[in-house]
Amino acid sequence: MTLTPAELTSAVSGGIGTSPQRPDGNLKVRGEFAYASDLWHEDMIWGATLRSPHPYARITSVDITEALKVPGVYAVLTHSDVPGRNLYGLEHKDQPVLAVDVVRYQGEPIALVGADHPETALRAMKKIVVTYDVLDPVVDMETAVDDTPLHPGGNLVRHVPIRRGSQDVTADVVVTGRYEVGMQDQAFLGPESGLAVPAEDGSVDLYIATQWLHVDRDQIAAALGLPQEQVRLTLSGVGGAFGGREDLSMQVHACLLALYTGKPVKMVYNREESFYGHVHRHPAVLYYEHGADHTGKLVYVRTKMYLDGGAYASSTPAVVANAATLGVGPYEVDNVTVDAYGVYTNNPPCGAMRGFGAVQAGFAYESQMDKLAEALGMSPVDVRVRNAMTEGSVMPTGQVVDSAAPVAQLLKLVQDKPLPAGTSTDIRELPGGVSNTTHGEGVVRGVGYAVGIKNICFSEGYDDYSTARVRVSMVSGSLAAAVHTAACEVGQGLVTIMQQIVRTELGIERVTVLPMDTTIGNGGSTSASRQTYVTGGAVKAACAAVRSRLDGRTDIGDEVIDETVEWRHRATEALDPETGQGNAHVQYGFAAHRAVVDVDVELGLVRVVSLDCAQDVGRALNPQAVMGQIQGGSAQGLGLAVMEEIQTSGGKVRNPSFTDYLIPTVLDMPPMSIDVLELADPHAPYGIRGVGEPPTISSTPAIVAAIRAATGLALTRVPVRPEHLTGT
Amino acid sequence: MRVNVTVNGEQRQADDVWEGESLLFLLRERLGLPGSKNACEQGECGSCTVYMDNVPVCACLVAAGQAQDRDVRTVEGLADGDALDPVQEAFVEAGAVQCGFCTPGLVVAAHDLLDRVPSPSDPEIREALAGNLCRCTGYEKILDAVRLAASRR
Ligand code: FES
Ligand code: FES
């Protein structure tokens, strides 16, 4: 009998299109799932990091003598102990593993301590004496390029221009605006942690919570001066990521301490250190001018935007490209002028966070669309539908959108949903909640809409691929499969998706997901909403290779079929450096939100009453996981709209704790009604469209639009704070 | 110092405990029970929630010494052997677990709620879980899980 995938889908449960339980679910609810911070090794010691208290300073001396004398201390290391290249970075190698003679942000690592107890390490750290020559920090992203150069090439990380159509066309109706986006934190709950275990031959094993094992490995090996094969990484349990684990945190530090002391070393950041230990979402200042004719049709969009990359480049170049190429939103515009700048400052380093450049632009262009609607006397939905892109539309880069782009449909879906009942009389459902600040007096309601666009997968010609190995053998008389990749499970449910794909492709119900590690080829980054697409594609392709060897057999005796496949999505192109033209992106994802808010105008408190969403996911391989992504992504957008911001002053972080950096609680998140469209993308495996990021983009501007509708205020900055609403 | 404490029904002892250590550190690093999580270690996230003498507390805010002679029940003590507690089961089924770092604390908090209020209303669930942060799920499926568990108890 020959088995085909179609026949197998119905024969085996838990395949694609269903929502089987995640394989790590039981362990997680029992408290037995081993996160990076739970790891333990016989004889292990603890590492700690001494960080700069200054955003910008020359280091004039570092004295570790007294620290070394603390009983229980095994090692105190500085930059001179870094055996390899003391510079790393995702796109530019500009960030020291340990600072040499200058620190460029508050929290920059200077020295490491290894000790028998975390408390010993902290005490020893306090005995390290560093003297500084404190310098004036560069903190203004708009003037940074002309300020003191912080790096040899100056403070411009990247400028992305886009020139499309006429650059001086005029329009009947013109609206302009300046918008600001505050610095958001990923605030994943599992703190940065890792366990490095030295081997006798001078190599090292690192168990780590990360988003990209291979790029970590390459950077660690370079810093340690070891060949890549002597640095082995295994993914431990990851407590969320959202972009904040794309860069190195303590990976090199733990390995250095382990190799130096010959002991296993565990490092765990506490929450405060976590705020200093990873990159954040770029704060941004964005200037926009939209011109339209009297019917509401956009004639042109011109924008100049600044994204603050902070002290080191991280993924700033790609973030800037996203902000630029997606900068007019999911609309057809023939004449576009974009200048997007990513700059160095002495603010905390910024890099990847869910939405990656599209969030900042999204808040600004959607605010502009509302302004345009008002100027034209149109409804916010009508002006968006009037300009909505569709399949076949041309992006500002000249790229033709070659699969579904149901922008108008998504807007209409959220518009047609029933509205929630009027303002509640239950204080638990009013702004301020049980703080009992109002019983409804001074409370006004507003409704707002927004839609957004996100590129899926890596862009601009990057060779974006994943490697998957599928092995099939007989277990207790029936076929069983194991799937092995280096693609990181960070909570999103890739482990479930891989099992589902194998079940569907091979008709084998019993599928084991092997630990993710660097003994197999690169799985690519868990970011850009790409893992289901790319690693899913690789697993599907590996299954096809296995299937042809199985040749329909259901009993293969002692044979083991083992196939490894590297799979890449279609190629993309670089952007033209002068005009920003080029087929830079693989796929586009879209989501729309309608938000309803109640605002207590006297106290400036906001309660989001409902947050409804419609999104096209191409095909929902796991409907429950898709909903989870939309709900979680929308919540992070809500956070940016009304509460989340790392506040800095003179480059110093003022609120590095969950006491002062607030993220939404269950009281802040309203019920969501969600419509999922499944308009298959013919270019993608199973037709899927990346899910994770689009809902984070439209959620924020929809909520702010609703607050504007309720209050009549202009609100050009997120997060909206009480004082923006009360004017005090 | 030495700390004697009952954990999940077993008498446990730890030596050389430092003055400043929390119950959370004691559980995680000395007693081999890392199920209670360490997302903030300052009482803001609820990921470390455990029962102490049947009252849910943030283990990160309790000094290890304060647990002397007390009865502590952690997430590891909720299941009956292989059989999950109905709250645990509902969390897995409802898709309330993504990264799962918030899960142990939420499971204990929801377990406590359902012990006190067998059929809680939505506002009651929200109030009871307001001290437990989750960054992944947007809470919708956590509410689903609690409703599901309530319907089964
Ligand atoms: S770790 Fe105890 S409340 Fe956060
Ligand atoms: S599931 Fe990740 S924090 Fe709740």
mmCIF file of C-alpha atoms in Angstrom, chain A residues 368-593:
data_model
loop_
_atom_site.group_PDB
_atom_site.id
_atom_site.type_symbol
_atom_site.label_atom_id
_atom_site.label_comp_id
_atom_site.label_asym_id
_atom_site.label_seq_id
_atom_site.Cartn_x
_atom_site.Cartn_y
_atom_site.Cartn_z
ATOM 1 C CA GLN A 368 -1.897 59.926 10.459
ATOM 2 C CA MET A 369 -4.717 57.961 8.820
ATOM 3 C CA ASP A 370 -7.035 59.022 11.637
ATOM 4 C CA LYS A 371 -5.941 62.613 11.224
ATOM 5 C CA LEU A 372 -6.571 62.366 7.515
ATOM 6 C CA ALA A 373 -10.029 60.893 8.095
ATOM 7 C CA GLU A 374 -10.869 63.814 10.328
ATOM 8 C CA ALA A 375 -9.570 66.367 7.821
ATOM 9 C CA LEU A 376 -11.658 64.776 5.090
ATOM 10 C CA GLY A 377 -14.741 64.223 7.210
ATOM 11 C CA MET A 378 -14.542 60.505 6.517
ATOM 12 C CA SER A 379 -14.778 57.640 8.974
ATOM 13 C CA PRO A 380 -11.479 56.085 10.075
ATOM 14 C CA VAL A 381 -12.465 52.781 8.489
ATOM 15 C CA ASP A 382 -13.573 54.349 5.200
ATOM 16 C CA VAL A 383 -10.323 56.237 4.664
ATOM 17 C CA ARG A 384 -8.364 53.059 5.327
ATOM 18 C CA VAL A 385 -10.530 50.932 3.053
ATOM 19 C CA ARG A 386 -10.268 53.596 0.348
ATOM 20 C CA ASN A 387 -6.488 53.088 0.314
ATOM 21 C CA ALA A 388 -6.204 49.478 1.405
ATOM 22 C CA MET A 389 -3.679 47.382 -0.470
ATOM 23 C CA THR A 390 -4.717 44.109 -2.030
ATOM 24 C CA GLU A 391 -2.931 41.265 -3.723
ATOM 25 C CA GLY A 392 -1.083 42.832 -6.653
ATOM 26 C CA SER A 393 -0.501 46.168 -4.935
ATOM 27 C CA VAL A 394 2.960 47.671 -5.167
ATOM 28 C CA MET A 395 4.975 48.441 -2.042
ATOM 29 C CA PRO A 396 7.034 51.647 -1.735
ATOM 30 C CA THR A 397 10.011 49.432 -2.569
ATOM 31 C CA GLY A 398 8.474 48.494 -5.896
ATOM 32 C CA GLN A 399 7.820 44.962 -4.669
ATOM 33 C CA VAL A 400 4.520 43.513 -5.829
ATOM 34 C CA VAL A 401 2.484 41.897 -3.056
ATOM 35 C CA ASP A 402 1.992 38.462 -4.580
ATOM 36 C CA SER A 403 -0.333 36.736 -2.164
ATOM 37 C CA ALA A 404 -3.436 37.617 -0.199
ATOM 38 C CA ALA A 405 -3.532 41.104 1.349
ATOM 39 C CA PRO A 406 -7.094 41.288 2.689
ATOM 40 C CA VAL A 407 -6.671 44.663 4.370
ATOM 41 C CA ALA A 408 -10.171 45.985 3.679
ATOM 42 C CA GLN A 409 -11.739 42.694 4.668
ATOM 43 C CA LEU A 410 -9.900 42.607 7.995
ATOM 44 C CA LEU A 411 -11.065 46.139 8.788
ATOM 45 C CA LYS A 412 -14.652 45.303 7.933
ATOM 46 C CA LEU A 413 -14.543 42.177 10.038
ATOM 47 C CA VAL A 414 -13.596 44.079 13.166
ATOM 48 C CA GLN A 415 -15.974 46.907 12.305
ATOM 49 C CA ASP A 416 -18.916 44.510 12.012
ATOM 50 C CA LYS A 417 -18.391 42.873 15.376
ATOM 51 C CA PRO A 418 -20.980 43.759 18.004
ATOM 52 C CA LEU A 419 -19.877 46.555 20.293
ATOM 53 C CA PRO A 420 -19.624 45.897 24.017
ATOM 54 C CA ALA A 421 -22.414 47.110 26.300
ATOM 55 C CA GLY A 422 -22.195 50.683 27.552
ATOM 56 C CA THR A 423 -19.967 51.775 30.392
ATOM 57 C CA SER A 424 -20.350 49.366 33.288
ATOM 58 C CA THR A 425 -21.561 50.221 36.772
ATOM 59 C CA ASP A 426 -19.421 47.477 38.337
ATOM 60 C CA ILE A 427 -16.317 49.263 39.656
ATOM 61 C CA ARG A 428 -14.225 46.262 38.707
ATOM 62 C CA GLU A 429 -14.997 47.113 35.093
ATOM 63 C CA LEU A 430 -14.278 50.825 35.297
ATOM 64 C CA PRO A 431 -10.985 52.703 34.917
ATOM 65 C CA GLY A 432 -9.124 52.394 38.205
ATOM 66 C CA GLY A 433 -10.928 49.153 39.064
ATOM 67 C CA VAL A 434 -11.097 48.200 42.711
ATOM 68 C CA SER A 435 -9.034 51.246 43.628
ATOM 69 C CA ASN A 436 -12.574 52.638 43.561
ATOM 70 C CA THR A 437 -11.643 55.877 41.861
ATOM 71 C CA THR A 438 -14.897 56.389 39.991
ATOM 72 C CA HIS A 439 -18.407 55.017 39.773
ATOM 73 C CA GLY A 440 -18.759 56.189 36.215
ATOM 74 C CA GLU A 441 -18.599 59.945 36.663
ATOM 75 C CA GLY A 442 -16.017 61.580 34.423
ATOM 76 C CA VAL A 443 -15.790 58.423 32.291
ATOM 77 C CA VAL A 444 -16.016 58.731 28.528
ATOM 78 C CA ARG A 445 -15.943 56.002 25.908
ATOM 79 C CA GLY A 446 -14.195 55.846 22.550
ATOM 80 C CA VAL A 447 -13.750 53.437 19.670
ATOM 81 C CA GLY A 448 -10.634 53.202 17.512
ATOM 82 C CA TYR A 449 -9.383 51.175 14.554
ATOM 83 C CA ALA A 450 -6.022 50.255 13.167
ATOM 84 C CA VAL A 451 -4.472 47.870 10.679
ATOM 85 C CA GLY A 452 -0.841 46.945 10.227
ATOM 86 C CA ILE A 453 1.640 45.187 7.989
ATOM 87 C CA LYS A 454 4.664 43.069 8.888
ATOM 88 C CA ASN A 455 7.254 41.295 6.799
ATOM 89 C CA ILE A 456 7.619 37.604 7.616
ATOM 90 C CA CYS A 457 11.042 35.826 7.598
ATOM 91 C CA PHE A 458 14.435 37.458 7.082
ATOM 92 C CA SER A 459 14.768 40.049 4.352
ATOM 93 C CA GLU A 460 17.156 41.949 2.094
ATOM 94 C CA GLY A 461 18.908 38.970 0.524
ATOM 95 C CA TYR A 462 19.737 37.175 3.762
ATOM 96 C CA ASP A 463 20.276 33.443 3.211
ATOM 97 C CA ASP A 464 17.479 32.390 5.541
ATOM 98 C CA TYR A 465 17.210 28.644 6.004
ATOM 99 C CA SER A 466 16.622 25.906 8.510
ATOM 100 C CA THR A 467 17.863 22.372 8.918
ATOM 101 C CA ALA A 468 15.673 19.455 9.986
ATOM 102 C CA ARG A 469 16.427 15.838 10.583
ATOM 103 C CA VAL A 470 13.683 13.217 10.728
ATOM 104 C CA ARG A 471 14.462 9.689 11.813
ATOM 105 C CA VAL A 472 12.046 6.790 11.579
ATOM 106 C CA SER A 473 12.385 3.355 13.137
ATOM 107 C CA MET A 474 10.212 0.634 14.633
ATOM 108 C CA VAL A 475 9.259 1.030 18.280
ATOM 109 C CA SER A 476 7.130 -1.708 19.877
ATOM 110 C CA GLY A 477 5.982 -2.974 16.533
ATOM 111 C CA SER A 478 4.997 0.281 14.909
ATOM 112 C CA LEU A 479 6.704 3.159 13.167
ATOM 113 C CA ALA A 480 7.910 5.976 15.375
ATOM 114 C CA ALA A 481 9.565 9.218 14.343
ATOM 115 C CA ALA A 482 11.999 11.616 15.940
ATOM 116 C CA VAL A 483 12.551 15.162 14.740
ATOM 117 C CA HIS A 484 15.708 17.103 15.414
ATOM 118 C CA THR A 485 16.440 20.749 14.718
ATOM 119 C CA ALA A 486 18.358 23.654 16.211
ATOM 120 C CA ALA A 487 15.306 25.902 15.974
ATOM 121 C CA CYS A 488 14.483 27.373 19.360
ATOM 122 C CA GLU A 489 11.251 26.689 21.181
ATOM 123 C CA VAL A 490 10.702 29.792 23.289
ATOM 124 C CA GLY A 491 7.087 29.168 24.254
ATOM 125 C CA GLN A 492 5.388 29.697 20.901
ATOM 126 C CA GLY A 493 4.754 25.991 20.344
ATOM 127 C CA LEU A 494 7.200 25.028 17.594
ATOM 128 C CA VAL A 495 7.612 21.641 19.282
ATOM 129 C CA THR A 496 3.912 20.939 18.742
ATOM 130 C CA ILE A 497 3.944 22.196 15.153
ATOM 131 C CA MET A 498 6.875 19.943 14.258
ATOM 132 C CA GLN A 499 5.084 16.916 15.659
ATOM 133 C CA GLN A 500 1.947 17.848 13.741
ATOM 134 C CA ILE A 501 3.836 18.183 10.480
ATOM 135 C CA VAL A 502 5.523 14.798 10.909
ATOM 136 C CA ARG A 503 2.196 13.154 11.741
ATOM 137 C CA THR A 504 0.558 14.619 8.672
ATOM 138 C CA GLU A 505 3.440 13.896 6.326
ATOM 139 C CA LEU A 506 4.321 10.407 7.492
ATOM 140 C CA GLY A 507 1.152 9.134 9.130
ATOM 141 C CA ILE A 508 3.148 8.311 12.235
ATOM 142 C CA GLU A 509 1.399 9.281 15.414
ATOM 143 C CA ARG A 510 4.301 8.815 17.773
ATOM 144 C CA VAL A 511 6.691 11.697 17.212
ATOM 145 C CA THR A 512 9.493 12.640 19.585
ATOM 146 C CA VAL A 513 11.028 16.082 19.472
ATOM 147 C CA LEU A 514 14.732 15.759 20.259
ATOM 148 C CA PRO A 515 16.546 18.443 22.257
ATOM 149 C CA MET A 516 17.507 21.432 20.174
ATOM 150 C CA ASP A 517 21.265 21.782 19.940
ATOM 151 C CA THR A 518 24.216 22.595 17.699
ATOM 152 C CA THR A 519 24.995 19.001 16.739
ATOM 153 C CA ILE A 520 22.680 19.615 13.780
ATOM 154 C CA GLY A 521 22.840 22.471 11.267
ATOM 155 C CA ASN A 522 21.480 25.969 11.731
ATOM 156 C CA GLY A 523 17.767 26.339 12.437
ATOM 157 C CA GLY A 524 17.807 30.083 12.002
ATOM 158 C CA SER A 525 16.416 32.555 14.455
ATOM 159 C CA THR A 526 13.178 32.254 16.354
ATOM 160 C CA SER A 527 12.116 35.685 15.210
ATOM 161 C CA ALA A 528 10.500 37.484 12.286
ATOM 162 C CA SER A 529 7.495 35.159 12.734
ATOM 163 C CA ARG A 530 9.529 32.675 10.723
ATOM 164 C CA GLN A 531 9.879 29.324 12.496
ATOM 165 C CA THR A 532 6.652 27.661 11.384
ATOM 166 C CA TYR A 533 7.409 28.855 7.875
ATOM 167 C CA VAL A 534 11.094 27.977 7.627
ATOM 168 C CA THR A 535 11.706 25.207 10.152
ATOM 169 C CA GLY A 536 8.214 23.922 9.395
ATOM 170 C CA GLY A 537 9.241 23.892 5.738
ATOM 171 C CA ALA A 538 12.439 22.037 6.593
ATOM 172 C CA VAL A 539 10.620 19.394 8.645
ATOM 173 C CA LYS A 540 8.107 18.930 5.836
ATOM 174 C CA ALA A 541 10.922 18.512 3.327
ATOM 175 C CA ALA A 542 12.780 16.045 5.566
ATOM 176 C CA CYS A 543 9.557 14.058 5.880
ATOM 177 C CA ALA A 544 9.275 13.941 2.098
ATOM 178 C CA ALA A 545 12.769 12.461 1.917
ATOM 179 C CA VAL A 546 11.905 9.901 4.583
ATOM 180 C CA ARG A 547 8.624 9.100 2.878
ATOM 181 C CA SER A 548 10.247 8.208 -0.385
ATOM 182 C CA ARG A 549 12.532 5.774 1.435
ATOM 183 C CA LEU A 550 9.634 4.342 3.426
ATOM 184 C CA ASP A 551 7.930 3.727 0.114
ATOM 185 C CA GLY A 552 4.656 2.872 1.754
ATOM 186 C CA ARG A 553 6.009 0.319 4.186
ATOM 187 C CA THR A 554 4.564 0.220 7.677
ATOM 188 C CA ASP A 555 7.137 -2.306 8.933
ATOM 189 C CA ILE A 556 10.802 -1.543 8.279
ATOM 190 C CA GLY A 557 12.262 -4.166 10.607
ATOM 191 C CA ASP A 558 15.659 -3.106 11.934
ATOM 192 C CA GLU A 559 16.147 -0.402 9.359
ATOM 193 C CA VAL A 560 16.507 3.188 10.501
ATOM 194 C CA ILE A 561 15.575 5.868 8.016
ATOM 195 C CA ASP A 562 17.343 9.080 8.852
ATOM 196 C CA GLU A 563 17.159 12.139 6.610
ATOM 197 C CA THR A 564 18.488 15.643 7.121
ATOM 198 C CA VAL A 565 17.357 18.464 4.885
ATOM 199 C CA GLU A 566 18.279 22.129 4.626
ATOM 200 C CA TRP A 567 15.345 24.198 3.440
ATOM 201 C CA ARG A 568 15.210 27.847 2.428
ATOM 202 C CA HIS A 569 12.408 30.165 1.436
ATOM 203 C CA ARG A 570 12.528 31.989 -1.861
ATOM 204 C CA ALA A 571 15.343 34.456 -2.188
ATOM 205 C CA THR A 572 14.973 38.152 -1.460
ATOM 206 C CA GLU A 573 16.997 41.113 -2.725
ATOM 207 C CA ALA A 574 18.953 43.929 -1.174
ATOM 208 C CA LEU A 575 17.408 47.388 -1.255
ATOM 209 C CA ASP A 576 18.903 49.869 -3.667
ATOM 210 C CA PRO A 577 20.940 52.132 -1.358
ATOM 211 C CA GLU A 578 19.708 55.323 -3.025
ATOM 212 C CA THR A 579 16.105 54.582 -3.909
ATOM 213 C CA GLY A 580 15.196 51.786 -1.526
ATOM 214 C CA GLN A 581 13.795 49.751 -4.397
ATOM 215 C CA GLY A 582 13.971 45.978 -4.364
ATOM 216 C CA ASN A 583 12.083 42.773 -3.626
ATOM 217 C CA ALA A 584 13.344 42.791 -0.071
ATOM 218 C CA HIS A 585 10.688 40.768 1.705
ATOM 219 C CA VAL A 586 9.452 37.171 1.500
ATOM 220 C CA GLN A 587 5.910 37.541 2.714
ATOM 221 C CA TYR A 588 3.629 40.102 4.316
ATOM 222 C CA GLY A 589 1.283 39.550 7.244
ATOM 223 C CA PHE A 590 -1.711 41.704 8.168
ATOM 224 C CA ALA A 591 -3.893 42.182 11.228
ATOM 225 C CA ALA A 592 -6.566 44.723 12.177
ATOM 226 C CA HIS A 593 -7.905 45.721 15.577
#
